[in-house]
């Protein structure tokens, strides 16, 4: 590990580590998502086509991994951008909790959208 | 954070000059675009799913039109660059290849161009075979 990597990251070790872990999940998961959904099923996308994939546990795991890792990586990334433009102290805490609440809501909303297929 | 601290942080994030600066700037811009797209994507798929099978399929007819396929290519370019440069950043965090950061930046650009050429070919073939 390069010296100072963690010290330089706003938000400490755990957010830094999670950003890297979700990055790896996204590289693998998004590659699979793009190739399977948009190349192998090119022109075939439909409600039933999605249902066929979500009948397989593997794709359920991939979808939830993408949903969770994507939301975390996106919001923590936006947070790091915003921290470069003057959020600190109390406003930084409020920003972090606001983004956290938004992320939880987005995960719930995304789960709700997948529900009809998962319970079919 | 003071102005000086911020400059130091930026140097740490992307070596604030030349190729390293562009790598950092493209990563940041593509990151913001992808973050906003993700929530639009969750919203659109959720709304589509809420309308049931018929509404969902009608939505996909729109999303498979040439305009949206071309927009998807721009989106994919952001994904591919952000992902490949992300691997470059991961290597630096592990202490690997920092002195070759410029070479790696050009490798990221070259790999992005190759991947995008493949997807552009797939996309344009699809548009051509399905008519405008």
Tab-separated table of C-alpha atoms in Angstrom:
chain	number	residue	atom	x	y	z
A	1	UNK	CA	0.000	0.000	0.000
A	2	UNK	CA	1.303	3.478	-0.878
A	3	UNK	CA	1.989	5.558	2.216
A	4	UNK	CA	-0.590	8.267	2.861
A	5	UNK	CA	-3.361	6.876	0.673
A	6	UNK	CA	-5.764	6.452	3.577
A	7	UNK	CA	-4.697	9.660	5.344
A	8	UNK	CA	-5.505	11.652	2.195
A	9	UNK	CA	-9.009	10.251	1.789
A	10	UNK	CA	-11.849	12.308	3.254
A	11	UNK	CA	-13.956	10.125	5.520
A	12	UNK	CA	-11.342	7.729	6.771
A	13	UNK	CA	-10.322	4.162	6.167
A	14	UNK	CA	-13.654	2.375	5.945
A	15	UNK	CA	-15.260	4.609	3.321
A	16	UNK	CA	-12.023	4.526	1.343
A	17	UNK	CA	-11.941	0.718	1.514
A	18	UNK	CA	-15.645	0.340	0.651
A	19	UNK	CA	-15.205	2.647	-2.355
A	20	UNK	CA	-12.453	0.279	-3.623
A	21	UNK	CA	-14.404	-2.897	-2.850
A	22	UNK	CA	-17.533	-1.576	-4.608
A	23	UNK	CA	-15.311	-0.479	-7.535
A	24	UNK	CA	-14.188	-4.086	-8.054
A	25	UNK	CA	-17.782	-5.368	-7.669
A	26	UNK	CA	-18.931	-2.811	-10.275
A	27	UNK	CA	-16.175	-3.618	-12.775
A	28	UNK	CA	-17.080	-7.325	-12.667
A	29	UNK	CA	-20.862	-6.940	-12.258
A	30	UNK	CA	-21.311	-4.127	-14.767
A	31	UNK	CA	-19.257	-5.985	-17.371
A	32	UNK	CA	-21.536	-8.995	-16.940
A	33	UNK	CA	-24.642	-6.765	-16.950
A	34	UNK	CA	-23.670	-4.936	-20.151
A	35	UNK	CA	-22.536	-8.017	-22.077
A	36	UNK	CA	-25.440	-10.273	-21.011
A	37	UNK	CA	-28.233	-7.688	-21.149
A	38	UNK	CA	-27.139	-5.558	-24.086
A	39	UNK	CA	-25.053	-7.848	-26.310
A	40	UNK	CA	-26.211	-11.446	-25.774
A	41	UNK	CA	-29.869	-10.332	-25.520
A	42	UNK	CA	-29.591	-7.587	-28.131
A	43	UNK	CA	-33.036	-6.725	-29.484
A	44	UNK	CA	-34.666	-9.266	-27.159
A	45	UNK	CA	-35.211	-7.049	-24.127
A	46	UNK	CA	-38.705	-7.432	-22.718
A	47	UNK	CA	-40.531	-8.124	-19.474
A	48	UNK	CA	-40.336	-11.891	-20.113
A	49	UNK	CA	-36.677	-11.698	-21.114
A	50	UNK	CA	-35.844	-10.033	-17.781
A	51	UNK	CA	-38.042	-12.585	-15.981
A	52	UNK	CA	-36.064	-15.409	-17.589
A	53	UNK	CA	-32.809	-14.037	-16.164
A	54	UNK	CA	-34.217	-13.239	-12.743
A	55	UNK	CA	-35.471	-16.833	-12.450
A	56	UNK	CA	-31.768	-17.680	-12.061
A	57	UNK	CA	-30.309	-16.995	-8.594
A	58	UNK	CA	-26.986	-15.927	-10.163
A	59	UNK	CA	-28.597	-12.920	-11.855
A	60	UNK	CA	-30.569	-12.011	-8.743
A	61	UNK	CA	-27.268	-11.841	-6.853
A	62	UNK	CA	-25.654	-9.811	-9.678
A	63	UNK	CA	-28.591	-7.370	-9.779
A	64	UNK	CA	-28.624	-6.766	-6.022
A	65	UNK	CA	-24.828	-6.478	-5.937
A	66	UNK	CA	-25.024	-3.872	-8.723
A	67	UNK	CA	-27.860	-2.024	-7.012
A	68	UNK	CA	-26.103	-1.867	-3.629
A	69	UNK	CA	-22.538	-1.319	-4.870
A	70	UNK	CA	-23.697	1.177	-7.510
A	71	UNK	CA	-25.680	3.294	-5.069
A	72	UNK	CA	-22.871	3.314	-2.495
A	73	UNK	CA	-20.120	4.038	-5.031
A	74	UNK	CA	-22.159	6.801	-6.736
A	75	UNK	CA	-23.188	8.586	-3.541
A	76	UNK	CA	-19.803	8.273	-1.821
A	77	UNK	CA	-18.195	9.482	-5.051
A	78	UNK	CA	-20.524	12.512	-5.207
A	79	UNK	CA	-19.741	13.122	-1.528
A	80	UNK	CA	-16.001	13.189	-2.262
A	81	UNK	CA	-16.582	15.637	-5.124
A	82	UNK	CA	-18.723	17.893	-2.917
A	83	UNK	CA	-16.134	17.783	-0.096
A	84	UNK	CA	-13.705	19.457	-2.503
A	85	UNK	CA	-16.108	22.415	-2.710
A	86	UNK	CA	-16.351	23.619	0.850
A	87	UNK	CA	-18.341	21.144	2.932
A	88	UNK	CA	-16.718	20.672	6.335
A	89	UNK	CA	-17.608	20.159	9.992
A	90	UNK	CA	-21.372	20.261	10.583
A	91	UNK	CA	-22.343	20.634	6.904
A	92	UNK	CA	-20.147	17.623	6.064
A	93	UNK	CA	-21.942	15.501	8.672
A	94	UNK	CA	-25.353	16.597	7.390
A	95	UNK	CA	-24.292	15.932	3.790
A	96	UNK	CA	-23.104	12.427	4.680
A	97	UNK	CA	-26.309	11.506	6.528
A	98	UNK	CA	-28.476	13.060	3.825
A	99	UNK	CA	-26.745	10.989	1.148
A	100	UNK	CA	-26.965	7.887	3.356
A	101	UNK	CA	-30.753	8.328	3.756
A	102	UNK	CA	-31.115	8.914	0.007
A	103	UNK	CA	-29.089	5.762	-0.693
A	104	UNK	CA	-31.241	3.615	1.599
A	105	UNK	CA	-34.392	4.985	-0.063
A	106	UNK	CA	-32.971	4.321	-3.558
A	107	UNK	CA	-32.074	0.742	-2.568
A	108	UNK	CA	-35.626	0.214	-1.279
A	109	UNK	CA	-37.100	1.685	-4.459
A	110	UNK	CA	-34.873	-0.492	-6.669
A	111	UNK	CA	-35.834	-3.600	-4.669
A	112	UNK	CA	-39.513	-2.696	-5.026
A	113	UNK	CA	-39.017	-2.478	-8.826
A	114	UNK	CA	-37.457	-5.959	-8.972
A	115	UNK	CA	-40.152	-7.434	-6.708
A	116	UNK	CA	-42.740	-8.431	-9.392
A	117	UNK	CA	-40.082	-10.600	-11.110
A	118	UNK	CA	-38.680	-12.046	-7.901
A	119	UNK	CA	-42.094	-13.133	-6.645
A	120	UNK	CA	-43.397	-14.330	-10.022
B	1	UNK	CA	-10.104	22.450	4.222
B	2	UNK	CA	-7.747	25.284	3.235
B	3	UNK	CA	-6.896	26.112	-0.375
B	4	UNK	CA	-3.417	24.657	0.099
B	5	UNK	CA	-4.775	21.410	1.589
B	6	UNK	CA	-7.177	21.111	-1.310
B	7	UNK	CA	-4.359	21.486	-3.844
B	8	UNK	CA	-2.328	18.873	-1.979
B	9	UNK	CA	-5.319	16.506	-1.994
B	10	UNK	CA	-5.740	17.021	-5.730
B	11	UNK	CA	-2.084	16.255	-6.342
B	12	UNK	CA	-2.569	13.041	-4.384
B	13	UNK	CA	-5.698	12.181	-6.317
B	14	UNK	CA	-4.278	12.592	-9.784
B	15	UNK	CA	-0.878	14.282	-10.062
B	16	UNK	CA	-2.145	17.723	-10.998
B	17	UNK	CA	-0.552	18.299	-14.402
B	18	UNK	CA	-0.519	16.897	-17.921
B	19	UNK	CA	-1.872	13.388	-18.499
B	20	UNK	CA	-2.498	12.810	-14.775
B	21	UNK	CA	-4.657	15.940	-14.572
B	22	UNK	CA	-6.746	14.898	-17.562
B	23	UNK	CA	-7.100	11.370	-16.180
B	24	UNK	CA	-8.376	12.811	-12.888
B	25	UNK	CA	-10.680	15.340	-14.571
B	26	UNK	CA	-12.233	12.770	-16.961
B	27	UNK	CA	-12.671	10.378	-14.029
B	28	UNK	CA	-14.477	13.021	-12.019
B	29	UNK	CA	-16.722	14.241	-14.853
B	30	UNK	CA	-17.603	10.690	-15.976
B	31	UNK	CA	-18.203	9.766	-12.320
B	32	UNK	CA	-20.721	12.562	-11.800
B	33	UNK	CA	-22.467	11.681	-15.085
B	34	UNK	CA	-22.657	7.988	-14.117
B	35	UNK	CA	-23.877	8.761	-10.582
B	36	UNK	CA	-26.737	10.878	-11.959
B	37	UNK	CA	-27.480	8.269	-14.652
B	38	UNK	CA	-27.674	5.455	-12.081
B	39	UNK	CA	-30.581	7.126	-10.268
B	40	UNK	CA	-32.301	7.967	-13.560
B	41	UNK	CA	-31.831	4.291	-14.541
B	42	UNK	CA	-33.354	2.987	-11.274
B	43	UNK	CA	-36.244	5.459	-11.707
B	44	UNK	CA	-36.952	4.535	-15.365
B	45	UNK	CA	-36.791	0.750	-14.803
B	46	UNK	CA	-38.982	1.081	-11.691
B	47	UNK	CA	-41.587	3.179	-13.509
B	48	UNK	CA	-41.514	0.727	-16.416
B	49	UNK	CA	-41.888	-2.293	-14.144
B	50	UNK	CA	-44.765	-0.599	-12.302
B	51	UNK	CA	-46.750	-0.419	-15.568
B	52	UNK	CA	-46.636	-4.220	-15.946
B	53	UNK	CA	-45.409	-6.366	-18.835
B	54	UNK	CA	-47.120	-4.396	-21.604
B	55	UNK	CA	-45.953	-0.971	-20.473
B	56	UNK	CA	-42.460	-2.299	-19.841
B	57	UNK	CA	-42.221	-3.706	-23.386
B	58	UNK	CA	-43.527	-0.465	-24.929
B	59	UNK	CA	-40.847	1.429	-23.003
B	60	UNK	CA	-38.154	-0.864	-24.431
B	61	UNK	CA	-39.342	-0.178	-27.988
B	62	UNK	CA	-38.522	3.485	-27.324
B	63	UNK	CA	-35.205	2.642	-25.643
B	64	UNK	CA	-34.165	0.519	-28.652
B	65	UNK	CA	-34.677	3.399	-31.097
B	66	UNK	CA	-31.551	4.758	-32.863
B	67	UNK	CA	-31.516	7.957	-30.763
B	68	UNK	CA	-31.353	6.054	-27.461
B	69	UNK	CA	-28.789	3.575	-28.797
B	70	UNK	CA	-26.485	6.455	-29.747
B	71	UNK	CA	-27.036	8.041	-26.312
B	72	UNK	CA	-26.207	4.638	-24.786
B	73	UNK	CA	-22.867	4.673	-26.627
B	74	UNK	CA	-21.935	7.964	-24.935
B	75	UNK	CA	-23.006	6.488	-21.615
B	76	UNK	CA	-20.939	3.362	-22.283
B	77	UNK	CA	-17.897	5.501	-23.106
B	78	UNK	CA	-18.199	7.070	-19.635
B	79	UNK	CA	-18.572	3.594	-18.041
B	80	UNK	CA	-15.599	2.115	-19.910
B	81	UNK	CA	-13.268	5.042	-19.212
B	82	UNK	CA	-14.297	5.297	-15.550
B	83	UNK	CA	-13.858	1.543	-15.052
B	84	UNK	CA	-10.478	1.282	-16.775
B	85	UNK	CA	-9.094	4.416	-15.144
B	86	UNK	CA	-10.514	3.051	-11.872
B	87	UNK	CA	-8.232	0.029	-12.288
B	88	UNK	CA	-5.348	2.491	-12.882
B	89	UNK	CA	-6.206	4.289	-9.617
B	90	UNK	CA	-6.521	0.965	-7.738
B	91	UNK	CA	-3.001	0.039	-8.873
B	92	UNK	CA	-1.639	3.378	-7.580
B	93	UNK	CA	-3.350	2.833	-4.209
B	94	UNK	CA	-1.596	-0.529	-4.012
B	95	UNK	CA	1.673	1.268	-4.743
B	96	UNK	CA	2.015	-0.281	-8.197
B	97	UNK	CA	3.166	1.498	-11.366
B	98	UNK	CA	2.828	5.072	-10.051
B	99	UNK	CA	5.864	6.164	-12.082
B	100	UNK	CA	4.201	4.771	-15.193
B	101	UNK	CA	1.002	6.729	-14.629
B	102	UNK	CA	1.279	8.565	-17.991
B	103	UNK	CA	1.836	5.344	-19.947
B	104	UNK	CA	-1.073	3.762	-18.079
B	105	UNK	CA	-3.298	6.746	-18.910
B	106	UNK	CA	-2.626	6.240	-22.622
B	107	UNK	CA	-3.198	2.503	-22.211
B	108	UNK	CA	-6.593	3.322	-20.617
B	109	UNK	CA	-7.449	5.608	-23.557
B	110	UNK	CA	-6.324	3.019	-26.126
B	111	UNK	CA	-8.287	0.188	-24.473
B	112	UNK	CA	-11.357	2.470	-24.206
B	113	UNK	CA	-11.169	3.283	-27.919
B	114	UNK	CA	-10.906	-0.410	-28.860
B	115	UNK	CA	-13.845	-1.432	-26.629
B	116	UNK	CA	-15.953	1.473	-27.899
B	117	UNK	CA	-15.157	0.561	-31.518
B	118	UNK	CA	-16.515	-2.951	-30.883
B	119	UNK	CA	-19.695	-1.628	-29.241
B	120	UNK	CA	-20.164	1.040	-31.925
B	121	UNK	CA	-19.986	-1.711	-34.561
B	122	UNK	CA	-22.516	-3.867	-32.671
B	123	UNK	CA	-24.837	-0.873	-32.153
B	124	UNK	CA	-24.677	0.465	-35.707
B	125	UNK	CA	-25.217	-3.050	-37.136
B	126	UNK	CA	-28.289	-3.348	-34.909
B	127	UNK	CA	-29.648	0.019	-36.068
B	128	UNK	CA	-28.962	-0.863	-39.722
B	129	UNK	CA	-30.675	-4.275	-39.500
B	130	UNK	CA	-33.739	-2.908	-37.701
B	131	UNK	CA	-34.268	0.197	-39.853
B	132	UNK	CA	-34.481	3.756	-38.559
